[in-house]
Coordinates of C-alpha atoms in Angstrom, one line a residue:
X802 CA -1.2 -39.3 -39.2
X803 CA 1.4 -38.0 -36.7
X804 CA 4.7 -39.7 -37.3
X805 CA 8.5 -39.2 -37.1
X806 CA 9.5 -35.8 -35.8
X807 CA 5.8 -34.9 -35.2
X808 CA 5.7 -37.3 -32.3
X809 CA 6.8 -35.3 -29.3
X810 CA 4.7 -36.8 -26.5
X811 CA 4.8 -40.6 -26.1
X812 CA 1.9 -42.2 -24.3
X813 CA 2.7 -45.5 -22.5
X814 CA -0.1 -47.7 -21.1
X815 CA 1.1 -50.4 -18.7
X816 CA 4.4 -50.1 -16.9
X817 CA 5.6 -53.6 -16.5
X818 CA 8.8 -54.8 -18.1
X819 CA 7.9 -53.8 -21.6
X820 CA 6.2 -50.5 -20.7
X821 CA 9.2 -49.4 -18.6
X822 CA 11.5 -50.1 -21.5
X823 CA 9.2 -48.1 -23.9
X824 CA 9.4 -45.2 -21.4
X825 CA 13.2 -45.4 -21.3
X826 CA 13.2 -45.3 -25.1
X827 CA 11.1 -42.2 -25.2
X828 CA 13.2 -40.4 -22.6
X829 CA 16.4 -41.4 -24.4
X830 CA 15.0 -39.8 -27.6
X831 CA 14.1 -36.6 -25.8
X832 CA 10.3 -37.1 -25.8
X833 CA 7.9 -36.1 -23.2
X834 CA 6.3 -39.2 -21.8
X835 CA 2.9 -39.7 -20.2
X836 CA 2.4 -43.1 -18.6
X837 CA -0.5 -44.9 -16.9
X838 CA -0.9 -48.1 -15.0
X839 CA -3.7 -48.9 -12.6
X840 CA -1.6 -51.2 -10.3
X841 CA -1.0 -49.9 -6.8
X842 CA 2.5 -48.5 -6.5
X843 CA 3.1 -48.5 -10.2
X844 CA 4.3 -44.9 -10.4
X845 CA 6.9 -45.4 -7.6
X846 CA 8.2 -48.6 -9.2
X847 CA 8.4 -46.9 -12.6
X848 CA 10.3 -43.8 -11.4
X849 CA 12.8 -46.0 -9.5
X850 CA 13.9 -47.6 -12.8
X851 CA 14.2 -44.5 -14.9
X852 CA 16.9 -42.1 -16.0
X853 CA 16.2 -38.4 -15.7
X854 CA 13.7 -37.2 -18.2
X855 CA 10.3 -35.7 -18.8
X856 CA 7.7 -38.1 -17.3
X857 CA 4.2 -37.5 -16.2
X858 CA 2.2 -40.2 -14.6
X859 CA -1.4 -39.9 -15.7
X860 CA -4.5 -40.6 -13.6
X861 CA -6.5 -42.3 -16.4
X862 CA -6.4 -43.8 -19.9
X863 CA -8.2 -40.8 -21.2
X864 CA -5.5 -38.5 -19.9
X865 CA -2.9 -40.5 -21.8
X866 CA -4.9 -40.6 -25.0
X867 CA -5.6 -36.8 -24.9
X868 CA -1.9 -35.9 -24.3
X869 CA -0.1 -38.3 -26.6
X870 CA 1.1 -38.0 -30.2
X871 CA 1.7 -41.8 -30.2
X872 CA 0.4 -44.5 -27.8
X873 CA 2.3 -47.7 -27.0
X874 CA 0.1 -50.1 -25.0
X875 CA 1.6 -52.9 -23.0
X876 CA -1.2 -54.1 -20.8
X877 CA -2.1 -57.7 -19.9
X878 CA -2.3 -60.2 -22.8
X879 CA -6.1 -60.6 -22.4
X880 CA -8.4 -59.8 -25.2
X881 CA -11.2 -58.3 -23.1
X882 CA -8.8 -56.0 -21.4
X883 CA -7.2 -54.9 -24.7
X884 CA -10.7 -54.1 -26.0
X885 CA -11.5 -51.9 -23.0
X886 CA -8.2 -50.1 -23.2
X887 CA -8.4 -49.3 -26.9
X888 CA -12.0 -48.2 -26.7
X889 CA -11.1 -45.7 -24.0
X890 CA -8.0 -44.5 -25.9
X891 CA -9.9 -44.1 -29.1
X892 CA -12.5 -42.0 -27.4
X893 CA -9.9 -39.6 -26.0
X894 CA -7.1 -39.4 -28.6
X895 CA -7.1 -37.0 -31.6
X896 CA -7.9 -38.8 -34.8
X897 CA -4.4 -38.6 -36.2
X898 CA -2.8 -40.3 -33.2
X899 CA -1.6 -43.9 -33.7
X900 CA -2.8 -46.4 -31.1
X901 CA -0.5 -49.4 -31.0
X902 CA -0.4 -52.6 -28.9
X903 CA 2.8 -54.5 -27.8
X904 CA 0.8 -57.7 -27.9
X905 CA 3.0 -60.7 -28.4
X906 CA 0.3 -62.8 -30.1
X907 CA -3.1 -61.1 -30.3
X908 CA -4.1 -60.0 -33.8
X909 CA -5.3 -56.4 -34.1
X910 CA -8.5 -57.3 -35.8
X911 CA -9.7 -58.9 -32.6
X912 CA -9.7 -55.6 -30.6
X913 CA -9.6 -52.7 -33.1
X914 CA -13.4 -53.0 -33.7
X915 CA -13.9 -51.8 -30.1
X916 CA -12.8 -48.4 -31.3
X917 CA -15.8 -46.6 -32.7
X918 CA -14.1 -43.4 -33.9
X919 CA -11.0 -44.5 -35.7
X920 CA -10.3 -48.2 -35.9
X921 CA -8.1 -47.5 -38.9
X922 CA -5.3 -46.1 -36.7
X923 CA -5.0 -49.2 -34.5
X924 CA -2.3 -51.8 -35.0
X925 CA 0.2 -54.0 -33.3
X926 CA 3.8 -52.8 -32.7
X927 CA 5.3 -55.8 -31.1
X928 CA 8.8 -55.3 -29.6
X929 CA 11.3 -57.6 -28.0
X930 CA 12.5 -57.3 -24.4
X931 CA 14.1 -54.9 -23.7
X932 CA 12.5 -52.7 -26.3
X933 CA 14.9 -49.8 -25.6
X934 CA 17.8 -52.0 -26.7
X935 CA 16.5 -54.7 -29.1
X936 CA 15.9 -53.1 -32.5
X937 CA 13.2 -55.3 -33.9
X938 CA 9.5 -54.3 -33.8
X939 CA 6.9 -56.2 -35.7
X940 CA 4.2 -53.9 -37.2
X941 CA 0.9 -55.7 -37.9
X942 CA -2.2 -54.0 -39.3
X943 CA -5.7 -55.4 -38.8
X944 CA -8.5 -55.7 -41.2
X945 CA -9.5 -52.1 -40.6
X946 CA -6.0 -50.6 -40.3
X947 CA -5.1 -48.0 -43.0
X948 CA -2.0 -48.2 -45.1
X949 CA -1.3 -44.6 -43.9
X950 CA -1.3 -45.9 -40.3
X951 CA 1.2 -48.7 -41.1
X952 CA 3.5 -46.3 -42.9
X953 CA 3.3 -43.8 -40.0
X954 CA 4.2 -46.6 -37.5
X955 CA 7.2 -47.8 -39.6
X956 CA 8.5 -44.2 -40.0
X957 CA 8.1 -43.3 -36.4
X958 CA 9.8 -46.5 -35.2
X959 CA 12.7 -45.9 -37.5
X960 CA 12.9 -42.4 -36.2
X961 CA 13.2 -43.9 -32.7
X962 CA 16.1 -46.1 -33.8
X963 CA 14.1 -49.3 -34.2
X964 CA 14.3 -51.9 -37.1
X965 CA 10.6 -52.4 -37.8
X966 CA 9.3 -55.1 -40.2
X967 CA 5.8 -55.1 -41.7
X968 CA 3.9 -58.3 -41.1
X969 CA 1.6 -58.3 -44.2
X970 CA -1.0 -60.8 -42.9
X971 CA -2.3 -61.4 -39.4
X972 CA -1.2 -64.7 -37.8
X973 CA -1.3 -65.7 -34.1
X974 CA 2.1 -64.9 -32.5
X975 CA 3.1 -62.7 -35.5
X976 CA 6.5 -63.9 -37.0
X977 CA 9.4 -63.8 -34.6
X978 CA 7.5 -65.5 -31.8
X979 CA 6.4 -68.3 -34.2
X980 CA 10.0 -68.8 -35.1
X981 CA 11.0 -69.0 -31.4
X982 CA 8.1 -71.3 -30.7
X983 CA 9.3 -73.7 -33.4
X984 CA 12.7 -73.9 -31.9
X985 CA 11.4 -74.2 -28.3
X986 CA 9.1 -77.0 -29.4
X987 CA 12.0 -79.1 -30.6
X988 CA 14.2 -78.0 -27.6
X989 CA 11.5 -79.1 -25.2
X990 CA 11.1 -82.4 -27.0
X991 CA 14.9 -83.1 -26.9
X992 CA 14.9 -82.4 -23.1
X993 CA 11.8 -84.5 -22.6
X994 CA 13.3 -87.4 -24.4
X995 CA 16.5 -87.2 -22.3
X996 CA 18.6 -86.6 -25.4
X997 CA 20.2 -83.5 -24.0
X998 CA 20.1 -81.2 -20.9
X999 CA 18.6 -77.8 -20.6
X1000 CA 22.1 -76.3 -20.2
X1001 CA 23.3 -78.1 -23.3
X1002 CA 20.4 -76.8 -25.4
X1003 CA 21.4 -73.2 -24.3
X1004 CA 25.0 -73.9 -25.2
X1005 CA 24.0 -75.4 -28.6
X1006 CA 22.3 -72.1 -29.5
X1007 CA 24.2 -69.4 -27.7
X1008 CA 27.6 -70.8 -28.6
X1009 CA 26.6 -72.1 -32.0
X1010 CA 24.1 -70.8 -34.6
X1011 CA 22.8 -68.1 -32.3
X1012 CA 26.0 -66.2 -32.7
X1013 CA 25.7 -66.1 -36.4
X1014 CA 22.0 -65.5 -36.4
X1015 CA 22.4 -62.4 -34.3
X1016 CA 24.6 -60.9 -37.0
X1017 CA 22.9 -61.9 -40.2
X1018 CA 19.8 -63.9 -39.6
X1019 CA 19.1 -67.5 -40.7
X1020 CA 18.7 -67.0 -44.5
X1021 CA 21.8 -64.9 -45.0
X1022 CA 23.8 -67.2 -42.7
X1023 CA 22.6 -70.3 -44.7
X1024 CA 23.5 -68.5 -47.9
X1025 CA 27.1 -67.9 -46.7
X1026 CA 27.5 -71.5 -45.7
X1027 CA 27.0 -72.5 -49.3
X1028 CA 30.3 -71.0 -50.5
X1029 CA 30.3 -69.7 -54.1
X1030 CA 27.0 -71.5 -54.8
X1031 CA 25.3 -69.8 -51.9
X1032 CA 21.8 -70.7 -50.8
X1033 CA 21.0 -72.5 -54.0
X1034 CA 23.9 -74.9 -53.4
X1035 CA 22.9 -75.4 -49.7
X1036 CA 19.3 -76.3 -50.6
X1037 CA 20.3 -78.6 -53.4
X1038 CA 22.6 -80.7 -51.3
X1039 CA 21.3 -80.3 -47.7
X1040 CA 17.6 -79.6 -48.5
X1041 CA 16.5 -83.3 -48.8
X1042 CA 18.2 -84.4 -45.6
X1043 CA 16.6 -81.4 -43.9
X1044 CA 13.2 -82.5 -45.0
X1045 CA 13.9 -85.8 -43.4
X1046 CA 14.8 -84.0 -40.1
X1047 CA 11.5 -82.1 -40.3
X1048 CA 9.6 -85.4 -40.4
X1049 CA 11.4 -86.5 -37.3
X1050 CA 10.9 -83.4 -35.2
X1051 CA 9.0 -83.8 -31.9
X1052 CA 5.5 -82.8 -30.8
X1053 CA 5.9 -82.5 -27.0
X1054 CA 3.0 -82.1 -24.6
X1055 CA 3.6 -79.4 -22.0
X1056 CA 2.8 -81.6 -19.1
X1057 CA 3.5 -80.8 -15.5
X1058 CA 6.4 -83.2 -15.5
X1059 CA 8.0 -81.6 -18.5
X1060 CA 7.5 -78.1 -17.0
X1061 CA 9.2 -79.3 -13.8
X1062 CA 12.1 -80.8 -15.8
X1063 CA 12.6 -77.5 -17.7
X1064 CA 12.5 -75.3 -14.6
X1065 CA 14.8 -77.6 -12.7
X1066 CA 17.2 -77.6 -15.6
X1067 CA 17.4 -73.8 -15.8
X1068 CA 17.9 -73.6 -12.0
X1069 CA 20.7 -76.1 -12.3
X1070 CA 22.2 -74.2 -15.2
X1071 CA 22.2 -70.8 -13.5
X1072 CA 23.5 -72.3 -10.2
X1073 CA 22.3 -69.5 -8.0
X1074 CA 23.1 -66.6 -10.4
X1075 CA 20.5 -63.9 -9.8
X1076 CA 18.3 -62.9 -12.6
X1077 CA 19.0 -59.3 -11.9
X1078 CA 22.7 -59.8 -12.3
X1079 CA 22.2 -61.8 -15.5
X1080 CA 19.9 -59.2 -17.0
X1081 CA 22.4 -56.5 -16.3
X1082 CA 25.3 -58.3 -18.0
X1083 CA 23.1 -59.4 -20.8
X1084 CA 22.0 -55.8 -21.5
X1085 CA 25.6 -54.6 -21.4
X1086 CA 26.5 -57.3 -24.0
X1087 CA 23.5 -56.3 -26.1
X1088 CA 24.7 -52.7 -26.2
X1089 CA 28.2 -53.7 -27.2
X1090 CA 27.0 -56.2 -29.9
X1091 CA 24.7 -53.5 -31.4
X1092 CA 27.6 -51.1 -31.5
X1093 CA 29.8 -53.7 -33.2
X1094 CA 27.1 -54.5 -35.8
X1095 CA 26.7 -50.8 -36.5
X1096 CA 30.5 -50.2 -36.9
X1097 CA 30.8 -53.2 -39.3
X1098 CA 27.7 -52.3 -41.3
X1099 CA 25.7 -55.3 -40.1
X1100 CA 23.0 -53.4 -38.3

């Protein structure tokens, strides 16, 4: 299976927010990139967002599959479309080319069987936006995925500067999105109950535990909060109250009224700040944070 330095041409399918970022990552690492998106004007929009680099915009999925040493798919999150895309890629790509999906929640077993030639080289490589900056990629194999394919994906992603983790069993939403969903569920509940505002929720995370989580993660952070006794001390003394909190967590329904309350809350919080401006400053901060983590041995 092609991996690491043997990946010289990156194929990107779908050039929305995730696909553009994958293209940027490939260009920044000196790869030739061949991209495809059927949307009208997709090539012009893509080129307008890119640094200088070797990019070819393909005319078909088959052209991407035939040219690539690695394919990163970022098409719509619809199973029937995923199956069509991967069937076409599998028919065109050499047998030792990994075919990966950026799907945020679909399990690879649900679409890899559409590949008649080599379903064993199909897996999920789920990034976080923007993938060219955020290191995490979740690697998820399906029921037909080979161990060789998983290892090749992990090796290649590390070679591209990512911090991949291997999800050892398929679950809807993978891992990081499930963790986010658990937090969002309680955040939505607290807003719905009028306990706190949308802006206060963001402050509670961004200026509180989120700062520590971005450096060490929840388990290591919890361990450090236990002093000399570490995580064992924390779980002994705070574990029982935490179980009581679990029992009191909410189960909100995503009603039209709650959606309106959340959207209005974000609008009020941002107070006219443009999303484009906020994204630009966020990405600058991400770059600086990653540099600091590397300098201090935390990344």
